[in-house]
Tab-separated table of C-alpha atoms in Angstrom:
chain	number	residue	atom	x	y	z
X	1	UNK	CA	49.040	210.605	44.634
X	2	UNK	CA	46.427	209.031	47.001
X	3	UNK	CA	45.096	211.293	49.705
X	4	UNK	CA	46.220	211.478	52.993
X	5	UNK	CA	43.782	209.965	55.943
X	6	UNK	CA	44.150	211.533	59.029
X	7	UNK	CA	41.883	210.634	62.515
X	8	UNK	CA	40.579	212.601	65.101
X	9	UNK	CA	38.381	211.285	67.750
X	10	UNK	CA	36.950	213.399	71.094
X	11	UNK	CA	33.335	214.272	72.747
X	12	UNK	CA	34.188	217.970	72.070
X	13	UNK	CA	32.913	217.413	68.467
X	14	UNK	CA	29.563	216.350	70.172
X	15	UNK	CA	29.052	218.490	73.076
X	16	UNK	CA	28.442	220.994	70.574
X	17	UNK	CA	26.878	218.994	67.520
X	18	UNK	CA	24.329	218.006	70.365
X	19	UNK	CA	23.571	221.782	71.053
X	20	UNK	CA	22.624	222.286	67.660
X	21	UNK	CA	20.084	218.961	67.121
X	22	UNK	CA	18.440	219.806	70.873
X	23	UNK	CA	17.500	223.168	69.375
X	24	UNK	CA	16.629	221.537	65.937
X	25	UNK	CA	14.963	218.866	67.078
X	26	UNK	CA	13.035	218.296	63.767
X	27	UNK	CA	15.735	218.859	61.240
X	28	UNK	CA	17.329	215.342	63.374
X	29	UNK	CA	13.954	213.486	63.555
X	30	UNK	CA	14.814	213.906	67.627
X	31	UNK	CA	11.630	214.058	69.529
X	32	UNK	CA	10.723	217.809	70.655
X	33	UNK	CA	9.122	217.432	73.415
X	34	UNK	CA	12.525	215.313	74.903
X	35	UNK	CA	14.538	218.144	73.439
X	36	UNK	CA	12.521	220.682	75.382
X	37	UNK	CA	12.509	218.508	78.777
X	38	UNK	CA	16.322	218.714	78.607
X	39	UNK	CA	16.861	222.342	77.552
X	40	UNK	CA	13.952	222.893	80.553
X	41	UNK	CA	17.264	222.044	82.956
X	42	UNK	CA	19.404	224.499	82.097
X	43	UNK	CA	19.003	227.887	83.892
X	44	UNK	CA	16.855	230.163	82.804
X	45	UNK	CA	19.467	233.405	81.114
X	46	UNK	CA	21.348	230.312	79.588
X	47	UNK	CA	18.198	228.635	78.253
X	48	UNK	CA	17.038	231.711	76.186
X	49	UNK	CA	20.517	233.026	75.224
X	50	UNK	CA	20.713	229.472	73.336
X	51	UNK	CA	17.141	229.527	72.154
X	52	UNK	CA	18.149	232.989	70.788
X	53	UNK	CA	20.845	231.265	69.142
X	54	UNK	CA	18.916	228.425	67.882
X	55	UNK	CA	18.165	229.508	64.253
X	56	UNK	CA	21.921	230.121	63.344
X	57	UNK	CA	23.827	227.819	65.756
X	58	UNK	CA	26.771	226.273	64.237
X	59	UNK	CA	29.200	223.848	65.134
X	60	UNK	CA	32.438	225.052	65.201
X	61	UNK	CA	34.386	222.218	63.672
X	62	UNK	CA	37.774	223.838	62.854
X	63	UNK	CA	38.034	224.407	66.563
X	64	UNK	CA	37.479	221.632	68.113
X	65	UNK	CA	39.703	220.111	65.732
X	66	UNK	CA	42.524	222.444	66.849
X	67	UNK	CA	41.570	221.202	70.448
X	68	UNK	CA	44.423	219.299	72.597
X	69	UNK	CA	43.767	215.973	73.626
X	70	UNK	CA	41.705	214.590	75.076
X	71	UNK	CA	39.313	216.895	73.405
X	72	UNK	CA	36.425	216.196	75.959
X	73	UNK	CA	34.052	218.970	76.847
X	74	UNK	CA	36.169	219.579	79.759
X	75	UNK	CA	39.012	220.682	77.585
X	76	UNK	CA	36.752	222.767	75.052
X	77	UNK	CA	35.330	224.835	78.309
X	78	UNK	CA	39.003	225.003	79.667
X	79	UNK	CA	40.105	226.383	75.905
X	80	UNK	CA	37.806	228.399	75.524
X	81	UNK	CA	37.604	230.291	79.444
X	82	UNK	CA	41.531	231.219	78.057
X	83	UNK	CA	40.209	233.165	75.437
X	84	UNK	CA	39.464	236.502	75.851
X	85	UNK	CA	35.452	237.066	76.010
X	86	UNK	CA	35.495	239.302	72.800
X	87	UNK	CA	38.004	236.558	70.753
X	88	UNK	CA	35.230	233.944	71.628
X	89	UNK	CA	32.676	234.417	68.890
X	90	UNK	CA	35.603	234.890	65.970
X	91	UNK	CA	37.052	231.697	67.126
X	92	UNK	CA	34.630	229.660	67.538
X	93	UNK	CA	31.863	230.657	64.632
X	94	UNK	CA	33.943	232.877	62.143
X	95	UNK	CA	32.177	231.703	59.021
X	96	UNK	CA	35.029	229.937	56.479
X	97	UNK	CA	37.045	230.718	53.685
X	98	UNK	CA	34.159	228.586	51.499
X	99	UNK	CA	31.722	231.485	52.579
X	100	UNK	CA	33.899	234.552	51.936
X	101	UNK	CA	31.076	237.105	51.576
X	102	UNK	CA	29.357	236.153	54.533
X	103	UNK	CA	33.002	236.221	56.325
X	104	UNK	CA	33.548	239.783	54.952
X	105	UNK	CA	30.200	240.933	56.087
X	106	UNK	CA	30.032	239.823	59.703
X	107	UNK	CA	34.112	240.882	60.307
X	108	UNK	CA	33.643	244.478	59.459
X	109	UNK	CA	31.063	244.061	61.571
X	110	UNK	CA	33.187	242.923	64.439
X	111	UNK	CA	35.367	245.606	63.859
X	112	UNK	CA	33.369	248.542	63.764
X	113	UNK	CA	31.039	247.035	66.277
X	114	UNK	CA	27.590	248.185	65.017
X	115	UNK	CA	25.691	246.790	62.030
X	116	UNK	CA	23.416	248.780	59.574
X	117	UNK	CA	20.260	247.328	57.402
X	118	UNK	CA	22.645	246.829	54.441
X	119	UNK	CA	24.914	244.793	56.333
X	120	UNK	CA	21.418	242.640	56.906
X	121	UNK	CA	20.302	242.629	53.331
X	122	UNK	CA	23.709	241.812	52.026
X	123	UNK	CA	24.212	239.046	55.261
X	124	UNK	CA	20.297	237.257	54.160
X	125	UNK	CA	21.760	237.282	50.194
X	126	UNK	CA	24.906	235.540	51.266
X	127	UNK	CA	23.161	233.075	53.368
X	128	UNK	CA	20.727	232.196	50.419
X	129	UNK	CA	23.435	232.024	47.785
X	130	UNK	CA	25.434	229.515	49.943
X	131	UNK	CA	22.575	226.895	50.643
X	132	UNK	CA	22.809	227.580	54.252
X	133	UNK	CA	18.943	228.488	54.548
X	134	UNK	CA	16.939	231.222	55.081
X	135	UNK	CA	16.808	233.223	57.715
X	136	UNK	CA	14.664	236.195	58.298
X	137	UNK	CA	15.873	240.078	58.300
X	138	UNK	CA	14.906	239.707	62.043
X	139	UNK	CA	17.029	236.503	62.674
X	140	UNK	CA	20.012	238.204	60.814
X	141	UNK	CA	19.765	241.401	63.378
X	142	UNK	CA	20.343	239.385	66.218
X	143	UNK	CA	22.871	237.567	64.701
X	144	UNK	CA	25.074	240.789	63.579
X	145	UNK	CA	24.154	242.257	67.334
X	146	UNK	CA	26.297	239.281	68.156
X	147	UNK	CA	29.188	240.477	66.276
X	148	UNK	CA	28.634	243.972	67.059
X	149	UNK	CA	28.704	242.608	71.086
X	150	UNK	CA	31.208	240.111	71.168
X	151	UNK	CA	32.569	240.584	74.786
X	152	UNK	CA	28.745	240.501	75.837
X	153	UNK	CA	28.301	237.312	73.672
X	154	UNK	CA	31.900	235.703	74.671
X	155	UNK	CA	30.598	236.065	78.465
X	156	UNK	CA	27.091	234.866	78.371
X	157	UNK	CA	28.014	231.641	75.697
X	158	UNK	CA	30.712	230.452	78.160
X	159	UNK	CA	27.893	230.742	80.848
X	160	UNK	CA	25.907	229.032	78.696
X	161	UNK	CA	27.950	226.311	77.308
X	162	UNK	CA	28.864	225.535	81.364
X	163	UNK	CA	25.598	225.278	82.271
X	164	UNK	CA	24.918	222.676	79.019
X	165	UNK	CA	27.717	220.878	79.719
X	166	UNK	CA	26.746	220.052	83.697
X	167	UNK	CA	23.019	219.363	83.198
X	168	UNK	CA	23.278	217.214	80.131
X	169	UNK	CA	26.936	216.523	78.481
X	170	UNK	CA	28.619	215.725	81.354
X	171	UNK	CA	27.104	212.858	81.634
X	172	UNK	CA	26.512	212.207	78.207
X	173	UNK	CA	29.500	211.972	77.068
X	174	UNK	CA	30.415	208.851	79.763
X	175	UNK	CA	27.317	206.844	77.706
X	176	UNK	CA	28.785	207.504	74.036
X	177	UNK	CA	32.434	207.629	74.620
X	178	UNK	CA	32.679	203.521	74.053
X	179	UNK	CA	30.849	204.220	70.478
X	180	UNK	CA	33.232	206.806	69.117
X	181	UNK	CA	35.890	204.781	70.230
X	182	UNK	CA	35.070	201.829	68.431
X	183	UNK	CA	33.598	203.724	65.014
X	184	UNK	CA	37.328	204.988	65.157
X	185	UNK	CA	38.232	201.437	65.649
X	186	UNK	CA	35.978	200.291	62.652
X	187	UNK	CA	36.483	203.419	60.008
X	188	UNK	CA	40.778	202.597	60.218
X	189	UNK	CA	39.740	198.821	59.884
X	190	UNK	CA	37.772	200.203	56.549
X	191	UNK	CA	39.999	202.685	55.537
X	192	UNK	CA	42.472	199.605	55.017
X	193	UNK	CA	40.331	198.007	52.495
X	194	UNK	CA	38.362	200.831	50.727
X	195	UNK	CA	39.353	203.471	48.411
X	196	UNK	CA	38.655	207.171	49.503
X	197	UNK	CA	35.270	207.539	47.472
X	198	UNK	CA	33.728	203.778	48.684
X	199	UNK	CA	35.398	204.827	52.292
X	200	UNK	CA	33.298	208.188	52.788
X	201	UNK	CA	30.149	206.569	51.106
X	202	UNK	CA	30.587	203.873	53.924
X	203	UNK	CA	31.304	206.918	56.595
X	204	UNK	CA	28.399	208.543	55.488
X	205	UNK	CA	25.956	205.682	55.001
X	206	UNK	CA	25.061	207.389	51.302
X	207	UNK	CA	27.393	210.287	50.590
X	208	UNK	CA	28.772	210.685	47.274
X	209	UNK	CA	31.477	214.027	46.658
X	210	UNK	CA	32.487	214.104	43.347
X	211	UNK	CA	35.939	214.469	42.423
X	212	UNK	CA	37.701	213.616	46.170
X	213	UNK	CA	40.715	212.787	44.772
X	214	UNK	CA	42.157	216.553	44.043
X	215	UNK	CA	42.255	217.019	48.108
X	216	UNK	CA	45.810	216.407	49.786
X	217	UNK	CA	44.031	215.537	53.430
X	218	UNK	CA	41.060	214.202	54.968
X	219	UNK	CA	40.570	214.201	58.163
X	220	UNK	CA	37.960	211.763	60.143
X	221	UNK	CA	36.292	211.868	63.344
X	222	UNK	CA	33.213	210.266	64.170
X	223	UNK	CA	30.231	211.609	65.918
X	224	UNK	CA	27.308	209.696	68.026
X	225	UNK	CA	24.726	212.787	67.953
X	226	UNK	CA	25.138	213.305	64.274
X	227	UNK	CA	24.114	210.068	63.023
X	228	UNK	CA	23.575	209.474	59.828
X	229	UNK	CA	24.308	212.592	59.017
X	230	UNK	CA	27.757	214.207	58.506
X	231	UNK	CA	29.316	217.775	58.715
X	232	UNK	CA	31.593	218.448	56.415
X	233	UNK	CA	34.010	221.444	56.058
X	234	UNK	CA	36.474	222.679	53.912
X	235	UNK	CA	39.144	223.836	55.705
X	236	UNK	CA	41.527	224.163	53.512
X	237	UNK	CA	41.948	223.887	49.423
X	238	UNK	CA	45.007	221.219	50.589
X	239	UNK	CA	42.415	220.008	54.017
X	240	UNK	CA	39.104	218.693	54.282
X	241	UNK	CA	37.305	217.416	57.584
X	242	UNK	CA	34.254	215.020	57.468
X	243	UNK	CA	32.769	214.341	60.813
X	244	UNK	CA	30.529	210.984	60.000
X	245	UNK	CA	27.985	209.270	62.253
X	246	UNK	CA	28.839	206.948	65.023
X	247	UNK	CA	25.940	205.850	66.637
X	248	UNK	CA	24.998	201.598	66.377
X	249	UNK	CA	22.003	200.650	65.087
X	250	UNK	CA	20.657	198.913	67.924
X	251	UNK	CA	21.167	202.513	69.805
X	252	UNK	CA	18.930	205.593	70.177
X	253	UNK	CA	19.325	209.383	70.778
X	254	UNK	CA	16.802	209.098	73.553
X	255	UNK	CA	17.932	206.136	76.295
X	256	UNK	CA	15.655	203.661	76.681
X	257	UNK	CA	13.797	204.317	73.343
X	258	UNK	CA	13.651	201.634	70.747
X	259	UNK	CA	16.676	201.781	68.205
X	260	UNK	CA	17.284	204.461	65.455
X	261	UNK	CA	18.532	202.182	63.023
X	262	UNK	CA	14.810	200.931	62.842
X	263	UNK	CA	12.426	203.558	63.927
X	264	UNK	CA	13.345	205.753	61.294
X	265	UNK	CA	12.820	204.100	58.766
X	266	UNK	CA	9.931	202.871	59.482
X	267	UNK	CA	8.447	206.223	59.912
X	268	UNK	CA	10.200	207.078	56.775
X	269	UNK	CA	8.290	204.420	55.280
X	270	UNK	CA	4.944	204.762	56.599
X	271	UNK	CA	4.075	207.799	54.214
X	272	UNK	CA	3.216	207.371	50.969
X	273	UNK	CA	4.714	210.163	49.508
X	274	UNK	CA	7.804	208.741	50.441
X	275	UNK	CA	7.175	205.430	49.200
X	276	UNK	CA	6.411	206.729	45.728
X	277	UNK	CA	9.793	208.964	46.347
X	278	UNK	CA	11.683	205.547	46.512
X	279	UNK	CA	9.983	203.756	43.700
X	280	UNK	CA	10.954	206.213	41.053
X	281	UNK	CA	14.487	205.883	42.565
X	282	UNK	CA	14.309	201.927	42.235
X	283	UNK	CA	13.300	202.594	38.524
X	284	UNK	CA	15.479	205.641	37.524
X	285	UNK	CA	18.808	206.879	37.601
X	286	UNK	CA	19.658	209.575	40.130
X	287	UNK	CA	17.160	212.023	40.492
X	288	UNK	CA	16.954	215.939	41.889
X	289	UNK	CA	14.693	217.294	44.081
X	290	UNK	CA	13.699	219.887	40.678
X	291	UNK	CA	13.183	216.289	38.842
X	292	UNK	CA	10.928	214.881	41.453
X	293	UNK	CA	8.622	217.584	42.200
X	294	UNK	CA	7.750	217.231	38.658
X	295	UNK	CA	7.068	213.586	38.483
X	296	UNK	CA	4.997	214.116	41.832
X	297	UNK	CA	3.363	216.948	41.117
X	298	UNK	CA	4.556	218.432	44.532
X	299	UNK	CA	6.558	221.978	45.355
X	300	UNK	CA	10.377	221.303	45.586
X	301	UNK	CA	10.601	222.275	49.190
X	302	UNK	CA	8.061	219.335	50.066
X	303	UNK	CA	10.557	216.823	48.114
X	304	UNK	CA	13.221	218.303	49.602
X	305	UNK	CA	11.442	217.486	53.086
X	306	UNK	CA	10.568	214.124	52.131
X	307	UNK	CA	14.205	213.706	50.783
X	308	UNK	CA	15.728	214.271	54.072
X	309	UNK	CA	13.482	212.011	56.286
X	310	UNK	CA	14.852	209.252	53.850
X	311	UNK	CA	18.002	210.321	54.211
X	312	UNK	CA	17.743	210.270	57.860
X	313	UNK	CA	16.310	206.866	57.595
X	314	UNK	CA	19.580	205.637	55.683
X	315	UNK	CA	17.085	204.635	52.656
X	316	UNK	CA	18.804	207.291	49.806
X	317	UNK	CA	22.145	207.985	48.975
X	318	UNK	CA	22.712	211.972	47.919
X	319	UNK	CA	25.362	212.843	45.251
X	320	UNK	CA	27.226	215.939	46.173
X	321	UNK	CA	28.677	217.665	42.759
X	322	UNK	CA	30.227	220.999	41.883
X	323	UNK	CA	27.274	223.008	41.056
X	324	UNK	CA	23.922	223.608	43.324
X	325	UNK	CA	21.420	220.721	43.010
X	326	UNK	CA	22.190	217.693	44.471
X	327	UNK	CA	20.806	213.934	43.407
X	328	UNK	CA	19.687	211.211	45.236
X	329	UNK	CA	19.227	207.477	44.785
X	330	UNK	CA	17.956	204.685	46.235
X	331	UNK	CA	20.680	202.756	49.291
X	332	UNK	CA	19.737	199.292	48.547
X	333	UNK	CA	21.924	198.227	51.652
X	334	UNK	CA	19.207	200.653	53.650
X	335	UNK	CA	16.120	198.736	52.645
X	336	UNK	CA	18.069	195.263	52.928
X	337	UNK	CA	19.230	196.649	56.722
X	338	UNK	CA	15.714	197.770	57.679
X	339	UNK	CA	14.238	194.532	57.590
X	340	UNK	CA	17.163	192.844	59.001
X	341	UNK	CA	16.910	195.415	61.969
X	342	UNK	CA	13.102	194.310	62.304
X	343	UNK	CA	13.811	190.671	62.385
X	344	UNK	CA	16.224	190.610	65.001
X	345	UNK	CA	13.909	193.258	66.935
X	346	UNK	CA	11.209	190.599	66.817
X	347	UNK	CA	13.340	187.682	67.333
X	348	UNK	CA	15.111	189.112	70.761
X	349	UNK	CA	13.163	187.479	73.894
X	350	UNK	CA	12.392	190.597	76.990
């Protein structure tokens, strides 16, 4: 039985997928010192409560998804001021049932409100046994303080989240509602002609999950701050949400900068590790980062860099399987839409 397609659209998903790339402005190839300018506007208690949360900042996708319409920032702040300040952090950034140890760990946690150093060395293994990073023993204490202070936390992210939303999102969200709108628009047209897999590799401008077909429900929204990236969550064994890029090409993170769509790539091109990156993917089949850092000589966490500026760029497709490793090959479509993108850059008269 084909899956079911369901499709969400709102600027909640964004208001807080934009927290997370202003305080990781590298990991988004976002300029830093832009990112700093605008977290410079928020108040100072808000600014470093966020900066504090920086490292471990998620975006708490099941939520917003449960949100009412219209699902603007307005409604996530009114949502979440109805909450009681110590429900806040369990609603919003209880890890899911994918990450059960992790789950375990920070819920007793919660409940006895206090952590101890094994709840820290058992937190860090969880985190690196999931692929969700490393984070220091230091990092981890402040996050399990969190949980061990959620009325504290509940109070001073609401704060915080206010303040975010009325010097930046507020008005942010007026300049990329007309994108998610239409990338809804677009993704239905698609959905109508694609099959599932060749519909989420579109989404996802080079996402491949392997074996799609055993999930009941997907569930779409698009996003104009996560471009070309996606978030993806299991929500369910029967539910899974994919929240895919929205932003055009000929747009930028930064107003008035020159477009994405072709100033990554070209910076993605103008090293020569990562030229060599994408000639043994024009040659070979799909390759992992283990396979590459052999054929370069180079340690796998400097392929794994490289691999994600191209992916960034739109230049490699990744293939998501069941076990750890993932595998990348070379997006023919990105190449072919890079040069496009520079011809019509040079072509359009001031």
């Amino acid at each position: 039985m084909p899956s079911r397609l369901i499709w969400d659209c709102g600027t909640a998903y964004d208001l807080f997928i934009s927290l997370v790339v202003m305080h990781q402005p590298e990991e988004y190839n976002l300029r830093a010192s832009w990112a700093a300018g605008m977290r410079s506007r928020l108040p100072g208690p808000e600014r470093e409560f966020l900066e504090q949360l920086g490292a471990f900042l998620e975006v708490p996708l099941e939520w917003v998804l449960s949100l009412p319409a219209p699902k603007d920032g307005l409604t996530a702040l009114q949502v979440l001021k109805q909450l009681r300040p110590a429900d806040r952090l369990p609603a919003l950034f209880l890890p899911g049932e994918d990450f059960p140890t992790l789950r375990d760990i920070v819920q007793s946690v919660y409940e006895r409100r206090t952590w101890h150093k094994a709840d820290v060395d058992a937190a860090r293994a969880a985190i690196r046994q999931h692929e969700k990073g490393v984070l220091s023993a230091e990092q981890v204490e402040k996050m399990l303080g969190w949980w061990a202070s959620p009325e504290e936390f509940g109070e001073r992210y609401l704060s915080a989240l206010q303040a975010y939303y009325e010097v930046f999102f507020a008005e942010e969200e007026r300049r990329i509602s007309p994108a998610l709108t239409e990338a809804l628009a677009r993704a239905q047209r698609l959905a109508e002609q694609m099959e599932l897999p060749l519909l989420v590799h579109e989404l996802s401008q080079g996402v491949q999950f392997e074996n799609l077909s055993h999930v009941p429900e997907w569930v779409f929204a698009p996003s104009f701050w996560s471009t070309p990236l996606v978030f993806y969550r299991q929500i369910s064994p029967e539910r899974v949400l994919l929240v895919f890029g929205a932003r055009p090409p000929d747009a930028s993170l930064v107003p008035g900068d020159a477009p994405d769509g072709l100033m990554r790539p070209l910076k993605a091109l103008s090293d020569s590790t990562r030229l060599r990156i994408l000639r043994y993917l024009f040659h070979e089949q799909p390759l992992s980062p283990s396979q590459l850092s052999r054929r370069l000589r180079l340690r796998a966490p400097t392929v794994i860099h490289h691999l994600h500026v191209l992916r960034l760029a739109g230049l490699v497709q990744v293939m998501v399987g069941a076990g750890k490793e993932r595998r990348y090959a070379l997006r023919p479509e990105g190449i072919a839409t890079t040069f496009a993108h520079l011809q019509e850059f040079l072509e359009k008269e001031e």
